[in-house]
Amino acid sequence: MRLCEALKEYETLSLYRGHMPGHKGNPEYSFPETLVKYDITETDDMDNLHDAKGVIMESQQYASSLYGSDECFFLINGSTAGILSAVSAATVQGDEILIARNCHKSVYNAVVLNRLKCRYVYPKIISGVNICTGIDVCDLEKELNYNKGIRAVVITSPTYEGLSSDIAAITETVHKHDAILIVDAAHGAHFGFHNGFPASAVMSRPDIVIHSVHKTLPAPTQTALLHVNGSRVDRGKLKRFLSTYQSSSPSYLLMAGIDNCMTVMDEHGDRLFSEYLTNIEWFENRTSKLKNMTHMCRMLYKTEYSITDPDPCKIVISTVNSGISGKELYDILREEHKIQPEMAAADYCLIIMTIMDRKEDFERLINALECIDEKLEKLKKQSAEKTEKALKDGRYCCSLKNSKLMEAYEVLDDIGRLKPCQLTEAVGKISGSYVLFYPPGIPVIVPGEVISEETAAEVLFMMNKGLNVQGIGSSGEVMIYE
Ligand SMILES: Cc1ncc(COP(=O)(O)O)c(C=O)c1O
């Protein structure tokens, strides 16, 4: 029996709940009845996430069989918990790790927690629109040849914007160098259920793949999966770290949310993904007629950038040459069209559509984009000069390349030498903190890196654009190491 069924059955037993949680299943004064009924704890019938032998084990096995992994673990603290556990299990203190420079901040935190020596492999960036693409296997191989002792490799695939790396080739290369491959596929939990979508990373058998089911599938926030393949990663050590980084009282609502999502994928996935593809084709046909903004759609990626397999669920609208920034498009969508996008960048705005969106949701978005496009067209005709200036002001170039002098943990441990400094005066100094745009949560400055003029300018540019920058104090100061 799996978790969802077990919870329903438990409810019919009408047992007195002489146990946590404190709401006792009573909806009065707590949250809605349907939720409160299933929010229980590790009773005899309900198994224990940290030592799964019963209904949770069966649910994890079901998820593992759907994705085709050797073993699967439920995560109730997001992909974050999976990344911290995976890196901790794959390495020992002082090891060298190779990570894609566009990794999420949780990977950087894992590197610091385990006091690892960090090397980088850089993604290619689509210039102009500043979107990170996948990791080139040749670049990765060069790094592995250059740094002979790499113990583990972490890459993000797909990226926040939905672009994947060649996981099969990367897995082969990493294994050839006797290292462990961890794929942060937080944004790819919906891959592999339909042949109109990219294949799941799990199928190429990297050692660990991590999925945030909550990001692109119908499942509650914080729910994620960690898949393991093969025997390079010690399962006992991995389980120990999963127990370290996850609550000792895992939420049954979250776990049941994952279990339910797996049933939906199994029983309705094919139909839901087919319907999605029909809608997105119709949507792409309409967006291809926009005159001022560009939908970075599947055809465009293929013809202009030779990128195959972009995620059709990530609607990236480039505002390059439109006269407005990605943030301005984000604000217009929110304020004038009541559409809340996922994220704004300087040059694009990202909207996530999923199999839970209906045709009318696609219609609502395209109608809004067409309306904005029409206004931009009129504006362009009225003031060509102003638009020209906006285009020039709106340029910057993202590289993520700073020179690194120290390991992040060395800097962060030495608290006495950290002090605040105005970002404008910090150029040439060693950073004492992370600076990142959130979302997507990729650090543009890492502790131990020298703050370059270009990076400082990029951060100031983003702040002026009204983007959410973390790691800069209220008076524009950053921490430096002296
Ligand atoms: C690439 C990537 N990895 C990992 C994470 C962390 O995922 P979670 O929010 O499920 O902890 C995120 C979150 O946005 C992400 O974008």
Coordinates of C-alpha atoms and ligand atoms in Angstrom, one line a residue:
M1 CA 0.0 0.0 0.0
R2 CA 1.3 3.5 -0.8
L3 CA 1.2 6.6 1.3
C4 CA -2.0 8.3 -0.1
E5 CA -4.1 5.2 0.4
A6 CA -2.6 4.6 3.9
L7 CA -3.5 8.1 4.9
K8 CA -7.1 7.7 3.7
E9 CA -7.4 4.4 5.5
Y10 CA -5.9 5.9 8.7
E11 CA -8.6 8.6 8.6
T12 CA -11.4 5.9 8.5
L13 CA -10.0 4.2 11.6
S14 CA -11.1 7.2 13.7
L15 CA -8.3 6.7 16.1
Y16 CA -7.8 9.3 18.8
R17 CA -4.7 11.2 17.9
G18 CA -2.6 11.1 21.0
H19 CA 0.3 12.3 19.0
M20 CA 1.7 15.3 17.1
P21 CA 0.9 17.5 15.3
G22 CA -0.8 19.7 17.9
H23 CA -3.9 20.5 15.7
K24 CA -5.1 16.9 16.3
G25 CA -6.8 16.8 13.0
N26 CA -9.4 19.4 14.2
P27 CA -10.1 22.0 11.4
E28 CA -11.5 24.5 13.8
Y29 CA -8.8 27.2 14.3
S30 CA -6.3 25.4 12.0
F31 CA -6.1 25.0 8.3
P32 CA -8.7 23.5 5.8
E33 CA -10.3 20.2 6.7
T34 CA -9.0 18.2 3.8
L35 CA -5.4 19.1 4.7
V36 CA -5.7 18.8 8.5
K37 CA -7.1 15.2 8.1
Y38 CA -4.0 13.9 6.5
D39 CA -1.4 15.9 8.4
I40 CA -0.2 13.3 10.9
T41 CA 3.1 11.9 12.2
E42 CA 5.2 8.7 12.2
T43 CA 2.6 6.4 13.7
D44 CA 2.9 2.6 13.4
D45 CA 1.0 2.5 10.1
M46 CA 2.6 5.5 8.5
D47 CA 6.3 4.5 8.2
N48 CA 9.2 6.9 8.7
L49 CA 10.9 8.9 6.0
H50 CA 14.3 8.5 7.7
D51 CA 14.1 4.7 7.8
A52 CA 11.4 3.9 5.2
K53 CA 10.2 0.3 5.4
G54 CA 6.5 0.5 4.8
V55 CA 4.1 2.8 2.9
I56 CA 6.8 5.5 2.3
M57 CA 9.2 3.0 1.0
E58 CA 6.5 1.7 -1.4
S59 CA 5.8 5.2 -2.6
Q60 CA 9.5 5.9 -3.1
Q61 CA 9.8 2.7 -5.1
Y62 CA 6.8 3.7 -7.2
A63 CA 8.4 7.1 -8.0
S64 CA 11.7 5.4 -8.8
S65 CA 10.0 3.0 -11.3
L66 CA 8.3 5.9 -13.0
Y67 CA 11.6 7.7 -13.6
G68 CA 13.7 4.6 -14.1
S69 CA 16.2 5.2 -11.3
D70 CA 17.7 2.5 -9.1
E71 CA 16.4 4.2 -5.9
C72 CA 14.5 7.3 -5.1
F73 CA 14.1 9.4 -1.9
F74 CA 11.4 11.8 -1.1
L75 CA 12.6 15.3 -0.2
I76 CA 10.4 17.6 1.9
N77 CA 12.9 20.4 2.1
G78 CA 13.2 21.0 -1.7
S79 CA 16.0 20.2 -4.0
T80 CA 18.1 22.2 -1.6
A81 CA 18.1 19.3 0.9
G82 CA 18.9 16.9 -2.0
I83 CA 21.8 19.0 -3.2
L84 CA 23.3 19.4 0.3
S85 CA 23.0 15.6 0.9
A86 CA 24.3 14.6 -2.5
V87 CA 27.4 16.7 -2.3
S88 CA 28.1 15.7 1.3
A89 CA 27.7 12.0 0.4
A90 CA 29.9 12.2 -2.7
T91 CA 32.9 14.0 -1.1
V92 CA 35.0 14.2 2.0
Q93 CA 36.4 17.4 3.5
G94 CA 39.2 18.9 1.4
D95 CA 38.2 17.1 -1.9
E96 CA 38.1 19.0 -5.2
I97 CA 34.7 19.5 -6.8
L98 CA 34.0 20.7 -10.3
I99 CA 30.8 22.7 -10.5
A100 CA 29.1 24.6 -13.3
R101 CA 29.5 28.3 -12.5
N102 CA 25.8 28.8 -13.1
C103 CA 24.8 26.4 -10.2
H104 CA 22.2 27.4 -7.7
K105 CA 23.3 28.9 -4.4
S106 CA 22.5 25.6 -2.6
V107 CA 25.4 24.0 -4.5
Y108 CA 27.7 26.7 -3.3
N109 CA 26.4 26.2 0.3
A110 CA 27.1 22.5 0.0
V111 CA 30.7 23.2 -1.2
V112 CA 31.3 25.5 1.9
L113 CA 29.7 23.1 4.4
N114 CA 32.0 20.3 3.2
R115 CA 35.0 22.6 2.9
L116 CA 35.7 21.6 -0.7
K117 CA 38.1 23.1 -3.2
C118 CA 36.0 24.4 -5.9
R119 CA 36.8 24.4 -9.6
Y120 CA 34.4 25.8 -12.3
V121 CA 33.2 24.9 -15.7
Y122 CA 31.5 27.7 -17.5
P123 CA 28.2 27.5 -19.5
K124 CA 28.0 29.2 -22.9
I125 CA 25.9 32.3 -22.7
I126 CA 23.6 33.5 -25.4
S127 CA 24.9 37.0 -25.9
G128 CA 22.5 39.9 -26.1
V129 CA 19.8 38.2 -24.1
N130 CA 22.3 36.8 -21.5
I131 CA 20.8 33.3 -21.1
C132 CA 23.1 30.5 -19.8
T133 CA 22.9 27.4 -22.0
G134 CA 24.1 23.9 -21.2
I135 CA 27.6 22.8 -20.3
D136 CA 29.7 21.7 -23.3
V137 CA 31.2 18.2 -22.7
C138 CA 34.5 19.3 -24.3
D139 CA 34.8 22.1 -21.8
L140 CA 34.1 19.7 -19.0
E141 CA 36.6 17.2 -20.2
K142 CA 39.3 19.9 -20.4
E143 CA 38.7 20.8 -16.7
L144 CA 38.7 17.1 -15.7
N145 CA 42.0 16.6 -17.5
Y146 CA 43.5 19.8 -16.0
N147 CA 42.3 19.0 -12.4
K148 CA 43.2 15.4 -12.0
G149 CA 41.8 14.9 -8.5
I150 CA 38.2 15.9 -9.0
R151 CA 36.0 13.8 -6.8
A152 CA 32.5 15.0 -7.9
V153 CA 30.9 17.1 -10.6
V154 CA 27.7 19.1 -10.3
I155 CA 25.8 20.6 -13.2
T156 CA 22.4 22.2 -13.6
S157 CA 20.4 20.7 -16.4
P158 CA 17.9 22.0 -17.4
T159 CA 18.6 25.5 -16.4
Y160 CA 16.0 27.9 -14.9
E161 CA 15.3 28.9 -18.5
G162 CA 14.9 25.3 -19.6
L163 CA 18.1 24.5 -21.5
S164 CA 19.7 21.1 -21.0
S165 CA 23.2 19.7 -21.4
D166 CA 24.1 16.5 -23.1
I167 CA 23.8 14.3 -19.9
A168 CA 24.6 11.1 -21.7
A169 CA 28.0 12.4 -23.0
I170 CA 28.7 14.2 -19.7
T171 CA 28.0 11.1 -17.6
E172 CA 30.3 9.0 -19.8
T173 CA 33.1 11.6 -19.5
V174 CA 32.7 12.1 -15.7
H175 CA 32.7 8.3 -15.1
K176 CA 35.8 7.9 -17.4
H177 CA 37.6 10.2 -15.0
D178 CA 36.3 8.2 -12.1
A179 CA 34.3 11.0 -10.6
I180 CA 30.7 11.2 -9.4
L181 CA 28.1 13.1 -11.4
I182 CA 25.3 15.0 -9.6
V183 CA 22.7 16.5 -11.9
D184 CA 20.7 19.3 -10.5
A185 CA 17.6 18.8 -12.5
A186 CA 15.4 20.8 -10.2
H187 CA 13.6 22.3 -13.2
G188 CA 13.3 19.0 -15.1
A189 CA 10.9 16.8 -13.0
H190 CA 8.4 16.8 -15.9
F191 CA 10.9 15.5 -18.5
G192 CA 10.6 12.0 -19.8
F193 CA 6.9 11.4 -19.5
H194 CA 6.1 12.2 -23.2
N195 CA 8.3 12.1 -26.3
G196 CA 7.4 15.7 -27.2
F197 CA 9.4 16.7 -24.1
P198 CA 13.2 16.3 -23.4
A199 CA 14.3 13.0 -22.0
S200 CA 14.7 12.7 -18.3
A201 CA 18.4 13.1 -17.1
V202 CA 17.8 9.9 -15.0
M203 CA 17.8 7.8 -18.3
S204 CA 21.5 8.6 -18.9
R205 CA 22.3 7.1 -15.5
P206 CA 24.3 9.9 -13.8
D207 CA 25.0 8.9 -10.1
I208 CA 22.5 11.3 -8.7
V209 CA 19.6 13.4 -10.2
I210 CA 17.6 15.8 -8.1
H211 CA 14.1 17.0 -9.2
S212 CA 12.0 19.7 -7.6
V213 CA 8.6 18.2 -8.3
H214 CA 7.0 21.4 -7.0
K215 CA 8.5 23.5 -9.7
T216 CA 6.9 22.1 -12.8
L217 CA 4.5 19.4 -11.7
P218 CA 1.3 19.5 -9.7
A219 CA 2.9 19.0 -6.2
P220 CA 3.2 21.3 -3.1
T221 CA 6.0 23.7 -2.5
Q222 CA 9.2 22.1 -1.0
T223 CA 8.5 18.7 -2.5
A224 CA 11.4 17.1 -4.5
L225 CA 13.0 13.8 -5.3
L226 CA 16.5 12.5 -5.2
H227 CA 17.3 9.6 -7.6
V228 CA 20.4 7.4 -7.2
N229 CA 21.9 5.1 -9.9
G230 CA 24.7 2.6 -9.6
S231 CA 27.1 2.1 -6.7
R232 CA 29.6 5.0 -6.8
V233 CA 27.7 6.9 -4.1
D234 CA 27.6 5.1 -0.7
R235 CA 23.8 4.8 0.0
G236 CA 24.4 4.6 3.8
K237 CA 26.3 7.9 3.8
L238 CA 23.7 9.4 1.5
K239 CA 20.8 8.4 3.9
R240 CA 22.7 9.8 6.8
F241 CA 23.0 13.2 5.2
L242 CA 19.3 13.1 4.0
S243 CA 18.5 12.7 7.7
T244 CA 20.8 15.4 8.6
Y245 CA 19.4 18.1 6.3
Q246 CA 15.8 17.2 6.5
S247 CA 13.4 17.7 9.4
S248 CA 13.0 14.8 11.8
S249 CA 9.2 15.5 11.5
P250 CA 8.7 15.3 7.8
S251 CA 5.3 16.6 6.7
Y252 CA 2.9 13.9 5.5
L253 CA 1.0 16.5 3.5
L254 CA 4.2 17.1 1.5
M255 CA 5.0 13.5 1.1
A256 CA 1.4 12.6 0.1
G257 CA 1.6 15.5 -2.3
I258 CA 4.6 13.8 -4.0
D259 CA 2.8 10.4 -4.0
N260 CA -0.3 11.9 -5.5
C261 CA 1.7 13.7 -8.2
M262 CA 3.4 10.4 -9.2
T263 CA -0.1 8.8 -9.6
V264 CA -1.2 11.7 -11.7
M265 CA 1.9 11.3 -13.9
D266 CA 1.4 7.6 -14.3
E267 CA -2.3 7.6 -14.9
H268 CA -2.9 10.9 -16.7
G269 CA 0.6 12.1 -17.8
D270 CA 0.4 11.1 -21.4
R271 CA -2.9 12.9 -22.0
L272 CA -1.9 16.0 -20.0
F273 CA 1.5 16.4 -21.8
S274 CA -0.2 15.9 -25.2
E275 CA -2.8 18.6 -24.4
Y276 CA 0.1 20.8 -23.2
L277 CA 1.9 20.3 -26.5
T278 CA -1.2 21.2 -28.6
N279 CA -1.5 24.4 -26.6
I280 CA 2.1 25.4 -26.7
E281 CA 2.2 24.9 -30.5
W282 CA -0.8 27.2 -30.9
F283 CA 0.9 29.7 -28.5
E284 CA 4.3 29.6 -30.4
N285 CA 2.5 30.2 -33.6
R286 CA 0.9 33.4 -32.2
T287 CA 4.1 34.6 -30.5
S288 CA 6.1 34.2 -33.8
K289 CA 4.1 37.2 -35.0
L290 CA 5.2 39.5 -32.2
K291 CA 7.1 42.5 -33.7
N292 CA 9.1 43.9 -30.8
M293 CA 9.5 41.0 -28.3
T294 CA 10.8 37.6 -29.1
H295 CA 9.6 34.3 -27.6
M296 CA 12.7 32.1 -27.2
C297 CA 10.7 29.2 -28.5
R298 CA 11.8 25.7 -29.7
M299 CA 12.2 26.6 -33.3
L300 CA 14.3 29.7 -32.6
Y301 CA 16.6 27.9 -30.3
K302 CA 17.1 25.2 -32.9
T303 CA 17.6 27.5 -36.0
E304 CA 19.5 30.4 -34.4
Y305 CA 21.5 28.7 -31.6
S306 CA 21.6 25.0 -32.6
I307 CA 20.1 24.2 -29.2
T308 CA 17.9 21.1 -29.3
D309 CA 15.4 20.1 -26.6
P310 CA 14.6 23.3 -24.8
D311 CA 11.8 22.9 -22.3
P312 CA 8.5 24.0 -23.8
C313 CA 7.2 24.9 -20.3
K314 CA 9.6 27.8 -19.9
I315 CA 8.2 30.8 -21.8
V316 CA 11.2 33.1 -22.1
I317 CA 10.2 36.5 -23.7
S318 CA 13.3 38.4 -24.8
T319 CA 12.9 42.2 -24.7
V320 CA 16.1 42.8 -26.6
N321 CA 15.5 45.6 -29.1
S322 CA 12.0 46.2 -27.8
G323 CA 12.7 49.5 -26.0
I324 CA 11.8 48.0 -22.6
S325 CA 13.7 45.8 -20.1
G326 CA 12.7 42.3 -18.9
K327 CA 11.8 43.9 -15.6
E328 CA 9.5 46.5 -17.3
L329 CA 7.7 43.7 -19.2
Y330 CA 7.4 41.8 -15.9
D331 CA 5.8 44.9 -14.2
I332 CA 3.4 45.6 -17.2
L333 CA 2.3 42.0 -17.1
R334 CA 1.6 42.2 -13.4
E335 CA 0.1 45.6 -13.1
E336 CA -1.8 46.0 -16.4
H337 CA -2.7 42.4 -17.2
K338 CA -2.8 40.7 -13.7
I339 CA -0.3 38.1 -14.8
Q340 CA 2.4 37.2 -12.3
P341 CA 5.5 36.0 -14.1
E342 CA 8.1 33.7 -12.5
M343 CA 11.1 36.0 -13.0
A344 CA 12.5 39.1 -14.6
A345 CA 16.0 39.5 -15.9
A346 CA 17.5 42.5 -17.5
D347 CA 16.7 41.3 -21.0
Y348 CA 13.9 38.9 -20.6
C349 CA 10.9 37.9 -18.6
L350 CA 10.2 34.2 -17.7
I351 CA 6.7 32.7 -17.3
I352 CA 6.3 29.1 -16.3
M353 CA 3.4 27.2 -17.9
T354 CA 2.7 23.6 -16.9
I355 CA 0.3 20.8 -17.7
M356 CA -2.0 22.4 -15.2
D357 CA -2.5 25.4 -17.5
R358 CA -5.5 25.4 -19.8
K359 CA -6.0 26.9 -23.2
E360 CA -7.6 30.0 -21.7
D361 CA -4.4 30.6 -19.7
F362 CA -2.4 30.5 -22.9
E363 CA -4.9 32.8 -24.5
R364 CA -4.7 35.2 -21.6
L365 CA -0.9 35.4 -21.8
I366 CA -0.8 35.8 -25.6
N367 CA -3.5 38.5 -25.6
A368 CA -1.4 40.4 -23.0
L369 CA 1.8 40.0 -25.0
E370 CA 0.1 41.1 -28.2
C371 CA -1.4 44.1 -26.5
I372 CA 2.0 45.2 -25.1
D373 CA 3.7 44.5 -28.4
E374 CA 1.2 46.8 -30.2
K375 CA 1.9 49.6 -27.7
L376 CA 5.7 49.2 -28.2
E377 CA 5.2 49.4 -31.9
K378 CA 3.3 52.7 -31.6
L379 CA 5.9 54.0 -29.2
K380 CA 8.7 53.0 -31.5
K381 CA 7.2 55.0 -34.3
Q382 CA 6.5 58.0 -32.1
S383 CA 10.0 58.4 -30.7
A384 CA 12.7 56.5 -32.5
E385 CA 15.3 58.5 -30.7
K386 CA 14.1 57.6 -27.2
T387 CA 14.0 54.0 -28.1
E388 CA 17.5 54.1 -29.5
K389 CA 18.7 55.5 -26.2
A390 CA 16.8 52.9 -24.2
L391 CA 18.4 50.2 -26.3
K392 CA 21.9 51.5 -25.6
D393 CA 21.2 51.9 -21.8
G394 CA 19.8 48.5 -21.7
R395 CA 23.0 46.6 -22.6
Y396 CA 25.3 44.6 -20.3
C397 CA 27.1 41.4 -20.7
C398 CA 26.9 38.6 -18.3
S399 CA 30.0 36.4 -18.0
L400 CA 30.1 34.9 -14.4
K401 CA 33.9 35.0 -14.8
N402 CA 35.7 36.6 -11.8
S403 CA 39.2 35.6 -10.8
K404 CA 39.2 33.4 -7.6
L405 CA 41.9 33.9 -5.0
M406 CA 40.5 31.9 -2.0
E407 CA 38.0 29.1 -1.3
A408 CA 34.7 30.5 -0.1
Y409 CA 34.9 28.6 3.2
E410 CA 38.3 30.1 4.0
V411 CA 36.8 33.6 3.6
L412 CA 33.6 32.9 5.4
D413 CA 35.4 31.3 8.4
D414 CA 37.6 34.3 8.9
I415 CA 34.8 36.5 10.2
G416 CA 37.2 39.0 11.8
R417 CA 38.5 40.0 8.4
L418 CA 35.1 40.7 6.8
K419 CA 34.0 44.3 6.6
P420 CA 31.4 46.3 4.7
C421 CA 32.5 48.4 1.7
Q422 CA 30.5 50.4 -0.9
L423 CA 30.3 48.2 -4.0
T424 CA 31.7 51.1 -6.1
E425 CA 34.8 51.1 -3.9
A426 CA 35.1 47.3 -3.7
V427 CA 36.4 46.8 -7.2
G428 CA 39.7 44.9 -7.1
K429 CA 39.0 43.6 -3.5
I430 CA 38.2 40.1 -2.4
S431 CA 34.5 39.5 -1.8
G432 CA 33.4 38.4 1.6
S433 CA 29.9 37.5 0.7
Y434 CA 27.7 36.2 -2.1
V435 CA 25.9 38.6 -4.4
L436 CA 23.1 37.1 -6.4
F437 CA 20.1 38.0 -8.4
Y438 CA 17.0 36.2 -7.0
P439 CA 15.6 34.4 -8.8
P440 CA 17.4 32.6 -10.3
G441 CA 19.7 32.3 -7.3
I442 CA 23.0 32.0 -9.2
P443 CA 25.8 33.9 -7.4
V444 CA 27.4 36.6 -9.6
I445 CA 30.0 37.1 -6.9
V446 CA 31.3 34.3 -4.6
P447 CA 33.3 34.9 -1.4
G448 CA 37.0 34.6 -2.3
E449 CA 36.5 36.1 -5.8
V450 CA 38.0 39.4 -6.8
I451 CA 35.2 41.9 -7.5
S452 CA 35.9 43.0 -11.1
E453 CA 34.8 46.3 -12.6
E454 CA 32.5 44.5 -15.0
T455 CA 30.8 42.5 -12.3
A456 CA 30.3 45.5 -10.1
A457 CA 28.8 47.4 -13.1
E458 CA 26.5 44.4 -13.8
V459 CA 25.3 44.4 -10.3
L460 CA 24.7 48.2 -10.2
F461 CA 23.0 47.9 -13.6
M462 CA 20.6 45.2 -12.3
M463 CA 19.9 47.2 -9.1
N464 CA 19.0 50.2 -11.3
K465 CA 16.7 48.0 -13.3
G466 CA 14.8 47.2 -10.1
L467 CA 15.8 43.6 -10.0
N468 CA 16.1 41.7 -6.7
V469 CA 19.7 41.6 -5.8
Q470 CA 20.7 39.8 -2.6
G471 CA 24.0 40.3 -0.7
I472 CA 24.1 44.1 -1.0
G473 CA 23.2 46.2 2.1
S474 CA 20.6 48.9 2.2
S475 CA 23.2 51.6 1.6
G476 CA 24.8 49.8 -1.3
E477 CA 27.6 48.0 0.6
V478 CA 29.0 44.6 0.0
M479 CA 31.2 42.6 2.4
I480 CA 34.8 42.4 1.5
Y481 CA 37.7 40.4 3.0
E482 CA 40.8 42.3 4.1
Ligands
LIG1 C1 18.7 25.2 -10.5 C2 18.1 25.1 -9.1 N1 18.5 24.2 -8.3 C3 18.0 24.0 -7.0 C4 17.1 24.9 -6.6 C5 16.5 24.7 -5.2 O1 15.3 24.1 -5.3 P1 14.2 24.0 -4.1 O2 13.5 25.3 -4.1 O3 13.3 22.9 -4.5 O4 14.9 23.8 -2.8 C6 16.6 25.9 -7.4 C7 15.5 26.8 -6.9 O5 15.1 27.7 -7.5 C8 17.1 26.0 -8.7 O6 16.7 27.0 -9.5

